[in-house]
Coordinates of N, CA and C in Angstrom, one line a residue:
M1 N 52.1 6.2 19.7 CA 50.9 5.3 19.4 C 49.6 6.2 19.5
K2 N 49.5 7.0 20.6 CA 48.3 7.8 20.8 C 48.1 8.8 19.6
G3 N 49.2 9.3 19.1 CA 49.1 10.3 18.0 C 48.5 9.6 16.8
S4 N 48.8 8.3 16.5 CA 48.3 7.7 15.4 C 46.8 7.4 15.5
K5 N 46.3 7.2 16.7 CA 44.8 7.0 16.9 C 44.1 8.4 16.7
V6 N 44.7 9.4 17.1 CA 44.1 10.8 16.9 C 44.1 11.0 15.4
Q7 N 45.2 10.7 14.7 CA 45.3 11.0 13.3 C 44.2 10.2 12.5
R8 N 44.0 8.9 12.9 CA 43.0 8.1 12.3 C 41.6 8.6 12.5
F9 N 41.4 9.1 13.7 CA 40.1 9.7 14.0 C 39.8 10.9 13.2
K10 N 40.8 11.7 12.9 CA 40.7 12.9 12.1 C 40.7 12.7 10.6
S11 N 40.8 11.4 10.2 CA 40.8 11.1 8.8 C 39.5 11.5 8.1
S12 N 39.5 11.7 6.8 CA 38.3 12.2 6.1 C 37.2 11.2 6.2
K13 N 37.5 9.9 6.4 CA 36.4 8.9 6.5 C 35.6 9.1 7.8
F14 N 36.3 9.4 8.9 CA 35.5 9.7 10.1 C 34.9 11.0 10.1
K15 N 35.5 12.0 9.5 CA 34.9 13.3 9.4 C 33.5 13.2 8.6
K16 N 33.6 12.5 7.5 CA 32.3 12.3 6.7 C 31.3 11.6 7.5
L17 N 31.7 10.6 8.3 CA 30.7 9.9 9.2 C 30.1 10.8 10.1
W18 N 30.9 11.7 10.8 CA 30.3 12.6 11.8 C 29.5 13.7 11.2
I19 N 29.9 14.1 10.0 CA 29.1 15.1 9.3 C 27.7 14.5 8.9
G20 N 27.7 13.3 8.5 CA 26.5 12.6 8.1 C 25.6 12.4 9.4
I21 N 26.2 12.0 10.5 CA 25.4 11.9 11.7 C 24.8 13.2 12.2
G22 N 25.6 14.3 12.0 CA 25.2 15.6 12.4 C 24.0 16.1 11.5
I23 N 24.1 15.8 10.2 CA 23.0 16.1 9.3 C 21.7 15.4 9.7
L24 N 21.8 14.1 10.0 CA 20.7 13.3 10.4 C 20.1 13.8 11.7
L25 N 20.9 14.2 12.7 CA 20.4 14.8 13.9 C 19.6 16.1 13.7
L26 N 20.1 16.9 12.8 CA 19.4 18.2 12.5 C 18.1 17.9 11.7
L27 N 18.1 16.9 10.9 CA 16.9 16.5 10.2 C 15.9 15.8 11.0
S28 N 16.3 15.3 12.2 CA 15.4 14.4 13.0 C 14.1 15.1 13.4
P29 N 14.0 16.4 13.5 CA 12.6 16.9 13.9 C 11.6 16.7 12.7
L30 N 12.0 16.4 11.5 CA 11.1 16.1 10.5 C 10.1 15.0 10.9
G31 N 10.6 14.1 11.8 CA 9.7 13.0 12.3 C 8.5 13.5 13.1
I32 N 8.6 14.8 13.7 CA 7.5 15.3 14.4 C 6.8 16.4 13.5
I33 N 7.6 17.1 12.7 CA 7.0 18.2 11.9 C 6.1 17.6 10.8
L34 N 6.6 16.6 10.0 CA 5.8 16.1 8.9 C 4.4 15.5 9.3
P35 N 4.4 14.6 10.4 CA 3.1 14.1 10.8 C 2.2 15.3 11.3
E36 N 2.7 16.3 11.8 CA 1.9 17.4 12.3 C 1.3 18.2 11.1
I37 N 2.2 18.4 10.0 CA 1.7 19.1 8.8 C 0.6 18.3 8.1
F38 N 0.8 17.0 8.0 CA -0.1 16.1 7.2 C -1.2 15.5 8.1
K39 N -1.2 15.9 9.4 CA -2.2 15.3 10.3 C -2.3 13.8 10.3
S40 N -1.1 13.2 10.3 CA -1.1 11.7 10.1 C -0.8 11.0 11.4
G41 N -0.9 11.7 12.6 CA -0.7 11.0 13.8 C 0.8 10.9 14.2
G42 N 1.2 9.9 14.9 CA 2.6 9.8 15.3 C 3.5 9.3 14.3
A43 N 4.8 9.3 14.6 CA 5.8 8.8 13.6 C 5.5 7.3 13.4
W44 N 5.8 6.8 12.2 CA 5.5 5.4 11.8 C 6.3 4.5 12.7
G45 N 5.7 3.5 13.2 CA 6.3 2.5 14.0 C 6.6 2.8 15.5
E46 N 6.2 4.0 15.9 CA 6.4 4.4 17.3 C 5.1 4.4 18.0
W47 N 4.2 3.5 17.7 CA 2.9 3.5 18.3 C 2.9 2.8 19.6
G48 N 2.1 3.3 20.5 CA 1.8 2.6 21.7 C 0.6 1.8 21.6
P49 N 0.1 1.1 22.6 CA -1.0 0.3 22.6 C -2.3 1.0 22.1
G50 N -2.4 2.3 22.5 CA -3.6 3.1 22.2 C -3.7 3.3 20.7
E51 N -2.5 3.7 20.1 CA -2.5 3.9 18.6 C -2.7 2.7 17.8
I52 N -2.1 1.6 18.3 CA -2.3 0.3 17.6 C -3.8 -0.1 17.6
E53 N -4.5 0.1 18.8 CA -5.9 -0.2 18.8 C -6.7 0.6 17.9
K54 N -6.3 1.9 17.7 CA -7.1 2.8 16.8 C -6.8 2.3 15.3
I55 N -5.6 1.8 15.0 CA -5.3 1.4 13.7 C -5.9 0.1 13.3
T56 N -5.8 -0.9 14.2 CA -6.1 -2.3 13.9 C -7.5 -2.7 14.6
G57 N -7.9 -2.0 15.6 CA -9.2 -2.3 16.2 C -9.0 -3.2 17.4
Y58 N -7.8 -3.6 17.7 CA -7.5 -4.4 18.9 C -6.0 -4.2 19.3
I59 N -5.7 -4.7 20.6 CA -4.4 -4.6 21.1 C -3.9 -6.1 21.1
P60 N -2.8 -6.4 20.4 CA -2.3 -7.8 20.6 C -2.0 -8.2 22.0
Q61 N -2.3 -9.4 22.4 CA -2.3 -9.8 23.8 C -0.9 -9.6 24.4
E62 N 0.2 -10.0 23.7 CA 1.5 -9.9 24.2 C 1.9 -8.4 24.3
L63 N 1.5 -7.6 23.4 CA 1.8 -6.1 23.5 C 1.1 -5.6 24.8
K64 N -0.1 -6.0 25.0 CA -0.8 -5.5 26.2 C -0.1 -5.9 27.4
K65 N 0.4 -7.2 27.4 CA 1.1 -7.7 28.6 C 2.4 -7.0 28.9
L66 N 3.1 -6.7 27.8 CA 4.5 -6.2 28.0 C 4.6 -4.7 27.9
S67 N 3.5 -4.0 27.6 CA 3.5 -2.5 27.4 C 4.0 -1.7 28.6
G68 N 3.8 -2.2 29.8 CA 4.2 -1.5 31.0 C 5.6 -1.8 31.4
L69 N 6.3 -2.7 30.7 CA 7.6 -3.2 31.1 C 8.7 -2.1 31.0
W70 N 8.6 -1.2 30.0 CA 9.6 -0.2 29.7 C 9.0 1.2 29.7
K71 N 9.6 2.1 30.4 CA 9.2 3.5 30.3 C 10.4 4.3 29.8
A72 N 10.1 5.0 28.7 CA 11.2 5.8 28.1 C 11.7 6.8 29.0
P73 N 13.1 7.0 29.0 CA 13.7 8.1 29.8 C 13.2 9.5 29.4
I74 N 13.0 9.7 28.1 CA 12.5 10.9 27.6 C 11.2 10.6 26.7
P75 N 10.1 10.5 27.4 CA 8.9 10.0 26.7 C 8.5 11.0 25.5
D76 N 8.2 10.5 24.4 CA 7.8 11.3 23.2 C 8.8 12.3 22.8
Y77 N 10.1 12.1 23.2 CA 11.2 13.0 22.8 C 11.0 14.4 23.3
E78 N 10.2 14.6 24.3 CA 9.9 15.9 24.8 C 10.3 16.0 26.3
F79 N 10.5 17.2 26.7 CA 10.8 17.5 28.2 C 9.5 18.1 28.7
S80 N 9.2 17.8 29.9 CA 7.9 18.3 30.5 C 7.9 19.8 30.5
G81 N 6.8 20.4 30.1 CA 6.6 21.8 30.0 C 7.1 22.4 28.7
W82 N 7.7 21.7 27.8 CA 8.1 22.2 26.5 C 7.0 21.9 25.5
K83 N 6.3 23.0 25.2 CA 5.2 22.9 24.2 C 5.5 23.7 23.0
G84 N 4.9 23.4 21.9 CA 5.1 24.2 20.7 C 6.1 23.5 19.8
L85 N 6.0 23.8 18.5 CA 6.8 23.1 17.5 C 8.3 23.4 17.6
L86 N 8.7 24.6 17.9 CA 10.1 24.9 18.0 C 10.7 24.2 19.2
K87 N 10.1 24.3 20.4 CA 10.6 23.6 21.6 C 10.6 22.1 21.4
S88 N 9.6 21.5 20.7 CA 9.5 20.1 20.5 C 10.7 19.7 19.5
S89 N 10.9 20.5 18.5 CA 12.0 20.2 17.6 C 13.4 20.2 18.3
I90 N 13.6 21.2 19.2 CA 14.8 21.3 19.9 C 15.0 20.1 20.8
A91 N 13.9 19.7 21.5 CA 13.9 18.5 22.4 C 14.2 17.3 21.6
Y92 N 13.7 17.2 20.4 CA 13.9 16.0 19.5 C 15.3 15.9 19.2
I93 N 16.0 17.0 18.8 CA 17.4 17.0 18.5 C 18.2 16.7 19.7
I94 N 17.9 17.2 20.9 CA 18.6 16.9 22.1 C 18.5 15.4 22.4
S95 N 17.3 14.8 22.2 CA 17.1 13.4 22.4 C 17.9 12.6 21.5
G96 N 18.0 13.0 20.2 CA 18.9 12.4 19.2 C 20.3 12.4 19.6
V97 N 20.8 13.6 20.1 CA 22.2 13.7 20.5 C 22.5 12.8 21.6
I98 N 21.6 12.7 22.6 CA 21.8 11.8 23.7 C 21.8 10.3 23.3
G99 N 20.9 10.0 22.4 CA 20.8 8.6 21.8 C 22.1 8.2 21.1
V100 N 22.5 9.1 20.2 CA 23.8 8.9 19.4 C 24.9 8.8 20.4
G101 N 25.0 9.7 21.3 CA 26.1 9.6 22.3 C 26.2 8.3 23.1
L102 N 25.0 7.8 23.5 CA 25.0 6.5 24.2 C 25.4 5.4 23.3
V103 N 25.0 5.4 22.0 CA 25.3 4.3 21.1 C 26.8 4.4 20.8
V104 N 27.4 5.6 20.6 CA 28.8 5.7 20.4 C 29.6 5.2 21.6
L105 N 29.2 5.6 22.8 CA 29.9 5.2 24.1 C 29.8 3.7 24.2
V106 N 28.7 3.1 24.0 CA 28.6 1.6 24.2 C 29.5 0.9 23.1
S107 N 29.5 1.5 21.9 CA 30.3 0.9 20.8 C 31.8 1.0 21.2
I108 N 32.2 2.1 21.7 CA 33.6 2.3 22.1 C 34.0 1.3 23.2
L109 N 33.1 1.2 24.2 CA 33.3 0.3 25.3 C 33.4 -1.2 24.8
I110 N 32.5 -1.6 24.0 CA 32.5 -3.0 23.4 C 33.8 -3.2 22.6
G111 N 34.2 -2.2 21.8 CA 35.4 -2.3 21.0 C 36.6 -2.4 21.9
K112 N 36.7 -1.6 23.0 CA 37.9 -1.8 23.9 C 37.9 -3.1 24.6
F113 N 36.7 -3.6 25.0 CA 36.6 -4.9 25.6 C 37.1 -6.0 24.7
L114 N 36.6 -6.0 23.4 CA 37.0 -7.0 22.5 C 38.5 -6.9 22.1
A115 N 39.0 -5.7 22.1 CA 40.5 -5.5 21.8 C 41.3 -6.1 22.9
R116 N 40.9 -5.9 24.2 CA 41.6 -6.4 25.3 C 41.5 -7.9 25.3
K117 N 40.3 -8.4 25.0 CA 40.1 -9.9 24.9 C 41.0 -10.6 23.9
N118 N 41.3 -9.9 22.8 CA 42.1 -10.4 21.7 C 43.6 -10.1 21.9
G119 N 43.9 -9.4 23.0 CA 45.3 -9.1 23.3 C 45.8 -7.8 22.7
N120 N 44.9 -7.0 22.1 CA 45.3 -5.7 21.5 C 44.9 -4.6 22.5
S121 N 45.7 -3.5 22.5 CA 45.3 -2.4 23.4 C 45.1 -1.1 22.8

């Protein structure tokens, strides 16, 4: 039984998936490189209250109220003391690997839970 799971994992469908995820991880620094090149500020949609206020002229009340609720474990995808485009790009990739790893782990755990719930193992 275990051999068949390993065989399915090694199938070309999964290999293509992991190759695609790897390519996306390697391309992820474009999110910090391109805004830097074009002097366009931060990545689209990743604005904090300060950036929103610069763009719109005000901070929505609910955003202001909830903005302190969550602090990112790796703020701005950088590690303290890592400055410069190369180090920022490496930190961005590491952040992506950590994020993908967590999503994969949670997905596997949910899949195992649902399989047990349905009587499959």
